[in-house]
CSV table of C-alpha atoms and ligand atoms in Angstrom, one decimal:
chain,number,residue,atom,x,y,z
A,19,UNK,CA,-30.3,-83.8,-33.1
A,20,UNK,CA,-29.4,-80.9,-30.9
A,21,UNK,CA,-31.6,-77.8,-30.6
A,22,UNK,CA,-29.5,-74.7,-31.3
A,23,UNK,CA,-31.7,-71.6,-31.3
A,24,UNK,CA,-35.1,-70.3,-32.7
A,25,UNK,CA,-34.8,-69.5,-36.4
A,26,UNK,CA,-36.2,-66.1,-35.6
A,27,UNK,CA,-33.1,-65.4,-33.4
A,28,UNK,CA,-30.7,-66.0,-36.3
A,29,UNK,CA,-31.3,-63.4,-39.0
A,30,UNK,CA,-29.6,-63.6,-42.4
A,31,UNK,CA,-25.9,-62.7,-42.3
A,32,UNK,CA,-25.6,-63.8,-38.6
A,33,UNK,CA,-24.0,-66.7,-36.8
A,34,UNK,CA,-25.0,-68.6,-33.7
A,35,UNK,CA,-22.4,-70.3,-31.4
A,36,UNK,CA,-23.7,-73.5,-29.9
A,37,UNK,CA,-21.4,-73.9,-26.9
A,38,UNK,CA,-23.3,-76.5,-24.9
A,39,UNK,CA,-21.5,-79.1,-27.0
A,40,UNK,CA,-17.8,-79.9,-27.0
A,41,UNK,CA,-16.2,-78.8,-29.3
A,42,UNK,CA,-18.6,-75.9,-29.9
A,43,UNK,CA,-20.5,-75.6,-33.2
A,44,UNK,CA,-21.2,-72.5,-35.3
A,45,UNK,CA,-24.5,-72.2,-37.2
A,46,UNK,CA,-24.6,-69.6,-40.0
A,47,UNK,CA,-27.5,-68.1,-41.8
A,48,UNK,CA,-26.3,-66.8,-45.2
A,49,UNK,CA,-27.6,-63.8,-47.0
A,50,UNK,CA,-29.2,-66.2,-49.5
A,51,UNK,CA,-31.2,-67.8,-46.7
A,52,UNK,CA,-29.2,-71.0,-46.4
A,53,UNK,CA,-28.3,-72.5,-43.0
A,54,UNK,CA,-25.0,-74.3,-42.4
A,55,UNK,CA,-23.2,-75.7,-39.3
A,56,UNK,CA,-19.5,-76.3,-38.9
A,57,UNK,CA,-17.2,-76.7,-35.9
A,58,UNK,CA,-16.8,-73.3,-34.4
A,59,UNK,CA,-13.1,-73.6,-33.7
A,60,UNK,CA,-10.8,-72.6,-36.6
A,61,UNK,CA,-8.4,-75.5,-37.6
A,62,UNK,CA,-5.4,-73.2,-37.5
A,63,UNK,CA,-5.6,-71.8,-34.0
A,64,UNK,CA,-8.1,-71.1,-31.3
A,65,UNK,CA,-10.5,-68.7,-33.0
A,66,UNK,CA,-14.3,-68.8,-33.1
A,67,UNK,CA,-15.6,-68.9,-36.6
A,68,UNK,CA,-18.9,-67.6,-35.4
A,69,UNK,CA,-17.0,-64.3,-34.8
A,70,UNK,CA,-15.7,-64.4,-38.4
A,71,UNK,CA,-16.8,-62.6,-41.5
A,72,UNK,CA,-19.6,-64.3,-43.4
A,73,UNK,CA,-19.6,-63.7,-47.1
A,74,UNK,CA,-21.7,-65.8,-49.5
A,75,UNK,CA,-21.1,-69.4,-48.5
A,76,UNK,CA,-17.8,-68.7,-46.9
A,77,UNK,CA,-16.6,-67.6,-43.5
A,78,UNK,CA,-13.4,-65.8,-43.0
A,79,UNK,CA,-11.6,-66.6,-39.8
A,80,UNK,CA,-11.5,-63.5,-37.5
A,81,UNK,CA,-7.8,-64.0,-36.6
A,82,UNK,CA,-5.8,-64.8,-39.8
A,83,UNK,CA,-8.3,-64.6,-42.5
A,84,UNK,CA,-8.4,-68.2,-43.7
A,85,UNK,CA,-11.7,-68.8,-45.5
A,86,UNK,CA,-13.8,-71.9,-45.1
A,87,UNK,CA,-16.5,-73.1,-47.5
A,88,UNK,CA,-19.5,-73.7,-45.3
A,89,UNK,CA,-20.9,-76.4,-47.7
A,90,UNK,CA,-17.8,-78.6,-47.7
A,91,UNK,CA,-15.7,-77.3,-44.8
A,92,UNK,CA,-12.8,-76.9,-47.3
A,93,UNK,CA,-10.3,-74.2,-46.6
A,94,UNK,CA,-9.3,-72.1,-49.6
A,95,UNK,CA,-6.7,-69.8,-48.2
A,96,UNK,CA,-3.8,-70.4,-45.8
A,97,UNK,CA,-2.7,-70.3,-43.0
A,98,UNK,CA,-5.2,-72.9,-41.9
A,99,UNK,CA,-4.3,-76.2,-43.6
A,100,UNK,CA,-7.2,-78.6,-42.7
A,101,UNK,CA,-10.9,-78.4,-43.5
A,102,UNK,CA,-13.3,-77.7,-40.8
A,103,UNK,CA,-15.8,-80.4,-39.9
A,104,UNK,CA,-19.4,-79.8,-41.2
A,105,UNK,CA,-22.6,-80.8,-39.5
A,106,UNK,CA,-26.2,-81.2,-40.7
A,107,UNK,CA,-28.8,-78.5,-40.0
A,108,UNK,CA,-32.6,-79.1,-39.7
A,109,UNK,CA,-35.4,-76.6,-39.1
A,110,UNK,CA,-38.5,-77.9,-37.3
A,111,UNK,CA,-41.3,-75.8,-35.9
A,112,UNK,CA,-39.2,-72.7,-36.1
A,113,UNK,CA,-36.3,-74.2,-34.2
A,114,UNK,CA,-32.8,-74.7,-35.7
A,115,UNK,CA,-31.4,-78.1,-34.9
A,116,UNK,CA,-27.8,-79.4,-35.5
A,117,UNK,CA,-27.2,-83.0,-36.6
A,118,UNK,CA,-23.7,-83.5,-35.4
A,119,UNK,CA,-21.2,-85.3,-37.6
A,120,UNK,CA,-19.7,-88.5,-36.4
A,121,UNK,CA,-16.4,-87.8,-38.1
A,122,UNK,CA,-13.4,-86.7,-35.9
A,123,UNK,CA,-13.0,-82.9,-35.7
A,124,UNK,CA,-9.9,-81.1,-37.0
A,125,UNK,CA,-9.1,-79.1,-33.9
A,126,UNK,CA,-6.0,-76.8,-33.7
A,127,UNK,CA,-3.1,-77.8,-31.5
A,128,UNK,CA,-3.6,-76.6,-28.0
A,129,UNK,CA,-7.2,-75.5,-28.5
A,130,UNK,CA,-8.8,-74.4,-25.3
A,131,UNK,CA,-12.5,-74.3,-25.1
A,132,UNK,CA,-13.5,-70.6,-25.2
A,133,UNK,CA,-17.0,-70.2,-24.1
A,134,UNK,CA,-17.4,-66.5,-23.8
B,3,UNK,CA,13.1,-66.1,-66.2
B,4,UNK,CA,14.6,-69.5,-65.7
B,5,UNK,CA,15.9,-69.4,-62.1
B,6,UNK,CA,14.8,-67.7,-58.9
B,7,UNK,CA,16.5,-67.7,-55.5
B,8,UNK,CA,14.4,-66.9,-52.5
B,9,UNK,CA,16.6,-65.8,-49.7
B,10,UNK,CA,14.8,-66.4,-46.4
B,11,UNK,CA,12.8,-69.5,-45.5
B,12,UNK,CA,10.2,-68.1,-43.1
B,13,UNK,CA,6.6,-67.0,-43.7
B,14,UNK,CA,7.3,-64.4,-46.4
B,15,UNK,CA,9.9,-66.5,-48.2
B,16,UNK,CA,7.5,-69.5,-48.3
B,17,UNK,CA,4.6,-67.4,-49.5
B,18,UNK,CA,6.8,-65.9,-52.2
B,19,UNK,CA,7.8,-69.4,-53.4
B,20,UNK,CA,4.2,-70.5,-53.4
B,21,UNK,CA,3.2,-67.3,-55.3
B,22,UNK,CA,5.9,-67.9,-57.9
B,23,UNK,CA,4.6,-71.4,-58.6
B,24,UNK,CA,1.0,-70.2,-58.6
B,25,UNK,CA,1.9,-67.5,-61.1
B,26,UNK,CA,3.3,-70.2,-63.5
B,27,UNK,CA,7.0,-70.0,-62.8
B,28,UNK,CA,8.3,-73.4,-63.6
B,29,UNK,CA,12.1,-72.8,-63.6
B,30,UNK,CA,14.7,-73.6,-61.0
B,31,UNK,CA,13.6,-72.5,-57.5
B,32,UNK,CA,16.1,-72.4,-54.7
B,33,UNK,CA,15.1,-71.4,-51.1
B,34,UNK,CA,17.9,-70.4,-48.7
B,35,UNK,CA,17.3,-70.3,-45.0
B,36,UNK,CA,19.7,-69.2,-42.3
B,37,UNK,CA,17.9,-71.4,-39.7
B,38,UNK,CA,18.0,-75.2,-40.0
B,39,UNK,CA,14.2,-75.5,-39.8
B,40,UNK,CA,11.6,-75.7,-42.5
B,41,UNK,CA,9.3,-72.7,-42.6
B,42,UNK,CA,7.4,-72.3,-39.3
B,43,UNK,CA,4.8,-70.1,-37.8
B,44,UNK,CA,6.5,-67.5,-35.5
B,45,UNK,CA,3.6,-65.9,-33.5
B,46,UNK,CA,3.1,-68.9,-31.3
B,47,UNK,CA,6.7,-68.9,-30.2
B,48,UNK,CA,5.9,-66.4,-27.4
B,49,UNK,CA,2.6,-67.9,-26.6
B,50,UNK,CA,1.4,-71.5,-27.1
B,51,UNK,CA,4.9,-72.9,-28.0
B,52,UNK,CA,6.5,-71.2,-25.0
B,53,UNK,CA,3.8,-72.5,-22.7
B,54,UNK,CA,4.2,-76.0,-24.0
B,55,UNK,CA,0.8,-76.3,-25.6
B,56,UNK,CA,2.2,-76.5,-29.1
B,57,UNK,CA,5.1,-78.6,-30.4
B,58,UNK,CA,7.6,-77.9,-33.1
B,59,UNK,CA,5.6,-80.1,-35.6
B,60,UNK,CA,2.5,-77.9,-34.9
B,61,UNK,CA,4.3,-74.9,-36.1
B,62,UNK,CA,5.0,-76.2,-39.6
B,63,UNK,CA,3.7,-73.9,-42.3
B,64,UNK,CA,3.8,-76.4,-45.2
B,65,UNK,CA,1.1,-78.9,-45.8
B,66,UNK,CA,2.0,-82.6,-45.9
B,67,UNK,CA,1.2,-82.9,-49.6
B,68,UNK,CA,2.8,-79.6,-50.6
B,69,UNK,CA,5.6,-79.8,-53.2
B,70,UNK,CA,7.1,-76.6,-54.4
B,71,UNK,CA,9.7,-78.5,-56.5
B,72,UNK,CA,12.4,-76.3,-54.8
B,73,UNK,CA,15.9,-76.9,-53.7
B,74,UNK,CA,16.2,-76.1,-50.1
B,75,UNK,CA,19.4,-74.8,-48.7
B,76,UNK,CA,18.8,-74.6,-44.9
B,77,UNK,CA,21.1,-73.6,-42.1
B,78,UNK,CA,23.2,-71.3,-44.3
B,79,UNK,CA,23.3,-67.6,-44.2
B,80,UNK,CA,23.5,-65.3,-47.2
B,81,UNK,CA,26.6,-63.1,-46.9
B,82,UNK,CA,26.5,-61.0,-50.1
B,83,UNK,CA,25.0,-60.2,-53.4
B,84,UNK,CA,27.1,-59.6,-56.5
B,85,UNK,CA,24.9,-57.5,-58.8
B,86,UNK,CA,26.8,-58.4,-62.0
B,87,UNK,CA,25.2,-61.8,-62.4
B,88,UNK,CA,22.8,-61.5,-59.5
B,89,UNK,CA,24.9,-64.0,-57.5
B,90,UNK,CA,24.0,-64.6,-53.9
B,91,UNK,CA,27.0,-65.5,-51.8
B,92,UNK,CA,26.5,-67.9,-49.0
B,93,UNK,CA,28.4,-68.1,-45.7
B,94,UNK,CA,29.6,-71.6,-46.5
B,95,UNK,CA,31.6,-70.3,-49.5
B,96,UNK,CA,29.1,-71.5,-52.1
B,97,UNK,CA,27.0,-69.1,-54.3
B,98,UNK,CA,23.8,-69.2,-56.3
B,99,UNK,CA,23.4,-67.2,-59.5
B,100,UNK,CA,19.8,-66.5,-60.4
B,101,UNK,CA,17.7,-64.5,-62.9
B,102,UNK,CA,15.6,-63.3,-60.1
B,103,UNK,CA,16.2,-62.8,-56.4
B,104,UNK,CA,13.5,-62.5,-53.7
B,105,UNK,CA,15.0,-61.0,-50.5
B,106,UNK,CA,13.1,-62.3,-47.5
B,107,UNK,CA,15.7,-62.4,-44.8
B,108,UNK,CA,13.5,-61.0,-42.1
B,109,UNK,CA,14.7,-59.3,-39.0
B,110,UNK,CA,17.0,-60.0,-36.0
B,111,UNK,CA,16.2,-59.3,-32.4
B,112,UNK,CA,17.8,-56.2,-31.0
B,113,UNK,CA,20.1,-56.6,-28.1
B,114,UNK,CA,21.0,-54.2,-25.3
B,115,UNK,CA,23.8,-51.8,-26.2
B,116,UNK,CA,27.0,-53.0,-24.7
B,117,UNK,CA,25.2,-56.1,-23.4
B,118,UNK,CA,27.6,-58.8,-22.5
B,119,UNK,CA,26.3,-61.7,-24.6
B,120,UNK,CA,28.1,-64.3,-22.6
B,121,UNK,CA,25.8,-64.1,-19.5
B,122,UNK,CA,23.8,-67.3,-19.3
B,123,UNK,CA,20.1,-66.8,-18.7
B,124,UNK,CA,19.8,-63.8,-21.0
B,125,UNK,CA,17.6,-64.3,-24.0
B,126,UNK,CA,16.1,-62.7,-27.0
B,127,UNK,CA,13.1,-64.2,-28.8
B,128,UNK,CA,12.9,-64.3,-32.5
B,129,UNK,CA,13.6,-67.9,-33.8
B,130,UNK,CA,12.4,-71.3,-32.9
B,131,UNK,CA,15.8,-72.1,-31.3
B,132,UNK,CA,15.5,-68.9,-29.2
B,133,UNK,CA,12.1,-70.0,-28.0
B,134,UNK,CA,13.3,-73.5,-27.2
B,135,UNK,CA,16.2,-72.1,-25.2
B,136,UNK,CA,13.9,-69.7,-23.3
B,137,UNK,CA,11.4,-72.4,-22.7
B,138,UNK,CA,14.0,-74.6,-21.0
B,139,UNK,CA,15.0,-71.6,-18.8
B,140,UNK,CA,11.4,-70.8,-17.6
B,141,UNK,CA,11.4,-73.0,-14.5
B,142,UNK,CA,8.6,-72.4,-12.0
B,143,UNK,CA,9.8,-70.3,-9.1
B,144,UNK,CA,12.5,-68.5,-11.0
B,145,UNK,CA,12.4,-64.7,-11.3
B,146,UNK,CA,12.1,-63.3,-14.8
B,147,UNK,CA,12.8,-59.7,-15.8
B,148,UNK,CA,11.5,-58.7,-19.2
B,149,UNK,CA,13.1,-55.7,-20.7
B,150,UNK,CA,10.7,-54.0,-23.1
B,151,UNK,CA,6.9,-54.0,-22.7
B,152,UNK,CA,6.1,-54.5,-26.4
B,153,UNK,CA,4.0,-57.3,-27.6
B,154,UNK,CA,6.7,-60.0,-27.4
B,155,UNK,CA,7.7,-58.9,-23.9
B,156,UNK,CA,4.1,-58.7,-22.8
B,157,UNK,CA,3.3,-62.2,-24.2
B,158,UNK,CA,6.4,-63.7,-22.6
B,159,UNK,CA,5.5,-62.1,-19.3
B,160,UNK,CA,2.0,-63.5,-19.5
B,161,UNK,CA,3.2,-67.0,-20.4
B,162,UNK,CA,5.9,-67.0,-17.7
B,163,UNK,CA,3.4,-65.9,-15.1
B,164,UNK,CA,1.1,-68.8,-16.1
B,165,UNK,CA,4.1,-71.1,-15.8
B,166,UNK,CA,4.7,-70.0,-12.2
B,167,UNK,CA,7.6,-67.6,-12.4
B,168,UNK,CA,7.8,-64.2,-10.7
B,169,UNK,CA,7.8,-61.6,-13.4
B,170,UNK,CA,8.8,-57.9,-13.7
B,171,UNK,CA,8.7,-55.9,-16.9
B,172,UNK,CA,10.9,-52.8,-17.3
B,173,UNK,CA,10.0,-50.3,-20.0
B,174,UNK,CA,11.9,-47.1,-21.0
B,175,UNK,CA,8.8,-45.3,-22.3
B,176,UNK,CA,6.3,-43.8,-19.9
B,177,UNK,CA,3.7,-46.5,-20.9
B,178,UNK,CA,3.8,-49.9,-22.5
B,179,UNK,CA,3.1,-49.9,-26.3
B,180,UNK,CA,2.8,-46.1,-26.3
B,181,UNK,CA,4.1,-45.7,-29.8
B,182,UNK,CA,1.9,-48.5,-31.3
B,183,UNK,CA,-1.3,-47.8,-29.3
B,184,UNK,CA,-1.0,-44.3,-27.8
B,185,UNK,CA,-0.5,-43.6,-24.1
B,186,UNK,CA,-4.0,-44.0,-23.0
B,187,UNK,CA,-4.6,-47.5,-24.3
B,188,UNK,CA,-1.0,-48.5,-23.6
B,189,UNK,CA,-1.6,-47.7,-19.9
B,190,UNK,CA,-4.9,-49.6,-20.0
B,191,UNK,CA,-3.1,-52.7,-21.3
B,192,UNK,CA,-0.3,-52.2,-18.8
B,193,UNK,CA,-2.8,-52.6,-16.1
B,194,UNK,CA,-3.5,-56.2,-17.3
B,195,UNK,CA,0.0,-57.1,-16.1
B,196,UNK,CA,-0.3,-55.6,-12.7
B,197,UNK,CA,-3.7,-57.3,-12.1
B,198,UNK,CA,-1.9,-60.6,-12.5
B,199,UNK,CA,0.8,-59.7,-10.1
B,200,UNK,CA,3.4,-59.0,-12.7
B,201,UNK,CA,5.5,-56.0,-11.9
B,202,UNK,CA,5.6,-53.1,-14.4
B,203,UNK,CA,8.2,-50.4,-14.1
B,204,UNK,CA,7.9,-47.7,-16.8
B,205,UNK,CA,9.9,-44.6,-17.6
B,206,UNK,CA,13.2,-46.1,-16.4
B,207,UNK,CA,16.1,-47.4,-18.6
B,208,UNK,CA,18.2,-50.4,-17.9
B,209,UNK,CA,21.7,-49.6,-17.0
B,210,UNK,CA,23.4,-53.0,-16.9
B,211,UNK,CA,22.9,-56.7,-16.3
B,212,UNK,CA,24.8,-58.2,-13.4
B,213,UNK,CA,26.1,-61.7,-12.7
B,214,UNK,CA,29.0,-64.1,-13.0
B,215,UNK,CA,28.5,-66.8,-15.5
B,216,UNK,CA,24.8,-66.5,-15.2
B,217,UNK,CA,22.7,-63.4,-14.9
B,218,UNK,CA,21.6,-62.5,-11.3
B,219,UNK,CA,20.2,-59.1,-11.6
B,220,UNK,CA,19.2,-56.1,-13.6
B,221,UNK,CA,20.4,-52.6,-12.7
B,222,UNK,CA,18.2,-49.7,-13.5
B,223,UNK,CA,19.1,-46.1,-14.3
B,224,UNK,CA,17.4,-44.9,-11.2
B,225,UNK,CA,19.7,-47.1,-9.0
B,226,UNK,CA,17.1,-49.8,-8.4
B,227,UNK,CA,18.3,-53.4,-8.7
B,228,UNK,CA,16.0,-56.2,-9.7
B,229,UNK,CA,16.9,-59.8,-8.9
B,230,UNK,CA,16.7,-62.0,-11.9
B,231,UNK,CA,17.4,-65.7,-12.8
B,232,UNK,CA,16.3,-65.2,-16.4
B,233,UNK,CA,16.2,-62.1,-18.5
B,234,UNK,CA,14.3,-61.6,-21.8
B,235,UNK,CA,15.4,-58.6,-23.9
B,236,UNK,CA,12.4,-57.7,-26.0
B,237,UNK,CA,13.3,-54.4,-27.4
B,238,UNK,CA,12.3,-54.9,-31.0
B,239,UNK,CA,14.0,-56.1,-34.1
B,240,UNK,CA,16.2,-54.6,-36.9
B,241,UNK,CA,16.0,-55.7,-40.5
B,242,UNK,CA,18.5,-58.3,-41.5
B,243,UNK,CA,20.0,-56.5,-44.5
B,244,UNK,CA,23.7,-56.1,-43.7
B,245,UNK,CA,24.5,-58.8,-46.3
B,246,UNK,CA,23.2,-56.5,-49.1
B,247,UNK,CA,25.6,-53.6,-48.3
B,248,UNK,CA,27.6,-52.8,-51.4
B,249,UNK,CA,25.3,-54.7,-53.7
B,250,UNK,CA,23.7,-51.6,-55.1
B,251,UNK,CA,20.3,-52.5,-53.5
B,252,UNK,CA,19.2,-49.3,-51.9
B,253,UNK,CA,18.8,-49.7,-48.1
B,254,UNK,CA,17.2,-47.6,-45.4
B,255,UNK,CA,15.2,-48.9,-42.5
B,256,UNK,CA,14.9,-52.1,-44.5
B,257,UNK,CA,15.3,-52.8,-48.2
B,258,UNK,CA,13.7,-49.8,-50.0
B,259,UNK,CA,11.1,-51.0,-52.4
B,260,UNK,CA,8.5,-49.4,-54.7
B,261,UNK,CA,4.8,-50.1,-54.0
B,262,UNK,CA,5.1,-53.4,-55.9
B,263,UNK,CA,8.1,-54.8,-54.0
B,264,UNK,CA,10.7,-53.9,-56.6
B,265,UNK,CA,14.1,-52.8,-55.3
B,266,UNK,CA,16.6,-50.4,-56.9
B,267,UNK,CA,18.3,-53.4,-58.6
B,268,UNK,CA,16.4,-55.0,-61.5
B,269,UNK,CA,15.6,-58.6,-60.9
B,270,UNK,CA,15.6,-58.2,-57.1
B,271,UNK,CA,12.4,-57.8,-55.0
B,272,UNK,CA,12.0,-57.8,-51.2
B,273,UNK,CA,9.2,-59.0,-48.9
B,274,UNK,CA,8.5,-59.5,-45.2
B,275,UNK,CA,10.1,-57.9,-42.2
B,276,UNK,CA,13.2,-56.8,-44.0
B,277,UNK,CA,11.4,-54.9,-46.7
B,278,UNK,CA,10.3,-51.2,-46.5
B,279,UNK,CA,7.7,-50.8,-49.3
B,280,UNK,CA,6.6,-47.4,-50.5
B,281,UNK,CA,3.2,-46.9,-49.0
B,282,UNK,CA,1.2,-44.5,-51.2
B,283,UNK,CA,-1.2,-43.8,-48.4
B,284,UNK,CA,1.5,-42.7,-46.0
B,285,UNK,CA,3.6,-41.2,-48.7
B,286,UNK,CA,6.8,-42.8,-47.5
B,287,UNK,CA,8.6,-46.2,-47.2
B,288,UNK,CA,7.3,-48.2,-44.4
B,289,UNK,CA,8.4,-51.5,-42.9
B,290,UNK,CA,5.4,-53.7,-42.0
B,291,UNK,CA,6.6,-56.1,-39.3
B,292,UNK,CA,3.5,-58.1,-39.1
B,293,UNK,CA,2.3,-61.4,-40.1
B,294,UNK,CA,-0.3,-59.9,-42.5
B,295,UNK,CA,2.3,-58.0,-44.4
B,296,UNK,CA,4.3,-61.1,-44.8
B,297,UNK,CA,1.3,-62.9,-46.2
B,298,UNK,CA,-0.3,-60.2,-48.5
B,299,UNK,CA,2.7,-58.8,-50.2
B,300,UNK,CA,4.7,-61.8,-51.7
B,301,UNK,CA,2.2,-62.3,-54.6
B,302,UNK,CA,2.6,-58.7,-55.7
B,303,UNK,CA,6.4,-58.9,-55.4
B,304,UNK,CA,6.7,-62.1,-57.4
B,305,UNK,CA,4.4,-60.6,-60.1
B,306,UNK,CA,6.8,-57.6,-60.2
B,307,UNK,CA,9.7,-60.0,-60.5
B,308,UNK,CA,8.2,-62.2,-63.3
B,309,UNK,CA,6.8,-59.3,-65.3
B,310,UNK,CA,10.1,-57.3,-65.1
B,311,UNK,CA,8.0,-54.2,-64.4
B,312,UNK,CA,6.4,-53.1,-61.3
B,313,UNK,CA,3.2,-55.0,-60.4
B,314,UNK,CA,0.3,-52.8,-59.1
B,315,UNK,CA,0.4,-52.3,-55.4
B,316,UNK,CA,-1.6,-54.9,-53.5
B,317,UNK,CA,-4.8,-53.5,-51.9
B,318,UNK,CA,-4.0,-51.4,-48.9
B,319,UNK,CA,-5.4,-53.5,-46.1
B,320,UNK,CA,-4.7,-51.8,-42.8
B,321,UNK,CA,-1.8,-53.4,-40.9
B,322,UNK,CA,-3.2,-55.8,-38.4
B,323,UNK,CA,-1.7,-57.5,-35.4
B,324,UNK,CA,-2.9,-59.6,-32.5
B,325,UNK,CA,-1.6,-60.6,-29.2
B,326,UNK,CA,-2.7,-63.1,-26.5
B,327,UNK,CA,-2.0,-62.1,-23.0
B,328,UNK,CA,-3.4,-63.6,-19.8
B,329,UNK,CA,-6.1,-65.4,-21.8
B,330,UNK,CA,-7.3,-62.2,-23.4
B,331,UNK,CA,-7.3,-61.6,-27.1
B,332,UNK,CA,-5.9,-58.2,-28.1
B,333,UNK,CA,-6.3,-57.1,-31.7
B,334,UNK,CA,-5.2,-53.9,-33.4
B,335,UNK,CA,-5.6,-52.7,-36.9
B,336,UNK,CA,-4.6,-49.4,-38.6
B,337,UNK,CA,-2.1,-46.6,-37.9
B,338,UNK,CA,-2.3,-44.2,-35.0
B,339,UNK,CA,-0.4,-41.0,-34.5
B,340,UNK,CA,-0.1,-38.8,-31.4
B,341,UNK,CA,-3.1,-36.5,-31.3
B,342,UNK,CA,-5.7,-39.1,-32.6
B,343,UNK,CA,-8.8,-39.2,-30.4
B,344,UNK,CA,-9.7,-42.5,-28.9
B,345,UNK,CA,-13.2,-43.5,-27.9
B,346,UNK,CA,-14.4,-46.7,-26.4
B,347,UNK,CA,-17.3,-47.9,-28.5
B,348,UNK,CA,-18.1,-51.3,-27.0
B,349,UNK,CA,-17.7,-52.8,-23.6
B,350,UNK,CA,-15.7,-51.3,-20.8
B,351,UNK,CA,-11.9,-50.9,-20.2
B,352,UNK,CA,-12.4,-51.7,-16.5
B,353,UNK,CA,-14.2,-55.0,-17.5
B,354,UNK,CA,-11.2,-55.9,-19.7
B,355,UNK,CA,-13.4,-56.4,-22.7
B,356,UNK,CA,-13.7,-53.4,-25.0
B,357,UNK,CA,-13.4,-51.9,-28.4
B,358,UNK,CA,-11.7,-48.6,-29.0
B,359,UNK,CA,-11.7,-46.6,-32.2
B,360,UNK,CA,-9.0,-44.1,-33.1
B,361,UNK,CA,-10.0,-41.1,-35.2
B,362,UNK,CA,-8.1,-38.3,-36.9
B,363,UNK,CA,-10.3,-35.4,-37.9
B,364,UNK,CA,-13.4,-37.6,-37.4
B,365,UNK,CA,-12.0,-40.2,-39.8
B,366,UNK,CA,-11.5,-43.7,-38.2
B,367,UNK,CA,-7.8,-44.7,-38.6
B,368,UNK,CA,-7.3,-47.6,-36.2
B,369,UNK,CA,-9.2,-49.9,-33.9
B,370,UNK,CA,-8.1,-51.8,-30.8
B,371,UNK,CA,-10.1,-54.7,-29.4
B,372,UNK,CA,-9.7,-56.6,-26.2
B,373,UNK,CA,-11.8,-59.8,-26.2
B,374,UNK,CA,-14.1,-58.2,-28.8
B,375,UNK,CA,-13.3,-60.5,-31.7
B,376,UNK,CA,-16.6,-60.2,-33.5
B,377,UNK,CA,-16.9,-56.4,-33.3
B,378,UNK,CA,-13.2,-56.1,-34.1
B,379,UNK,CA,-13.6,-58.0,-37.4
B,380,UNK,CA,-16.4,-55.7,-38.4
B,381,UNK,CA,-14.4,-52.6,-37.7
B,382,UNK,CA,-11.3,-54.0,-39.4
B,383,UNK,CA,-13.4,-54.5,-42.5
B,384,UNK,CA,-14.8,-51.0,-42.2
B,385,UNK,CA,-11.3,-49.5,-41.9
B,386,UNK,CA,-10.3,-51.2,-45.1
B,387,UNK,CA,-13.2,-49.7,-47.0
B,388,UNK,CA,-12.8,-46.2,-45.4
B,389,UNK,CA,-9.1,-46.0,-46.3
B,390,UNK,CA,-9.3,-47.4,-49.8
B,391,UNK,CA,-12.7,-46.1,-50.9
C,15,FES,S1,-6.9,-69.0,-36.3
C,15,FES,FE1,-8.1,-69.1,-38.1
C,15,FES,S2,-6.7,-68.7,-39.6
C,15,FES,FE2,-5.5,-68.6,-37.8
């Protein structure tokens, strides 16, 4: 379990990028109050999904608008072709923790780690 | 409608073929492509592919399990259209008659006027084969002259600089990207090159290329001569529509279409870089040479084709383009005209991370972001609502 951020620092509608892990992980707090974690890097090219547009349980990639379902990781619109890996999320004592998946990630070709 | 021929096998053609199948078309589908490749993603050609970080396989646009049940005719060019039975003539002498035709032949890179095409080392960049040839020529230590400081030219300059070539860009206009971004922001982006040691010469035209078998220099109109081992001509593209001349399909700067993609000939629609759709917002035909235009419009065009009428215009999302240069992510959405005011709303131009908003009579019309992906996404969304709502 990796501590990500205090829950208070992640209001609804916002995303947090956990970039102390490789590849980085994005944690989303939806407008309905659910928390989800997926790999931060889009499976199409090197874009940070935490910078994307959160709508319901989906995030739209900030570069070419593929949408990923945060519950399953499935992509429902091209150009991304592969699902994004999902991770578990736990809240304990006001802190958001990520339970990393042990499946292999679907990183885009030539992804560089962007840690801005 | 029992048969449709999609002429053009790049992004727009593929999306049109997908849209036809999604919309229930189950007849004969033929896809004709002038290149020998299956549909591939073009934007990385001047970036990751050129730098060697992506392979040809990485560029594929089709998924492994995708089956459009189409007949693919690759490596053959369309040479004409006979309107009587909507017959597409192909350069190999064969032809395809179809109930419906989707024109998606894209654009071709412009070359220098009077340019001697036989000089080795002179490139344009549009296709995968162009990119492979350029990549083989970008040997560290060589001198590259890029003619034209548009997005393709700037990206190639950035990639070549990263690969260890000496690079100079020559631009006829007083600032790079002045028409797309306005002079002020064009100048700001131009500075990115100079910071990296890439030469930028603006306001001077190219007179001639020099060399024997291989190019060895670029002669400028002011008398300057630049040494060059490799030259990239990046001065834009023209729509690939010559094959439609005499067919009755109305042509202008592109295939002239209504706001649903229909052309002047029934049963023929056009999408992608070759198509100039009527834009109700602008009140004129307008060619959208961007990836997002190629993605959003095909579904409307195929609906027009299958219904036999004109499908409603797709929602007017502002045109959007992006560019990666020197590790920076540049994004632009909207339309700007001379006279728009530009204000930096986030970050700082000097720090190379900023967001600038273009306004016309206080109404936001465009937004430019440099390494401001999150804020840019918000603004792009906002522009879409401002301009449709
Ligand atoms: S980078 Fe995400 S869709 Fe292209």
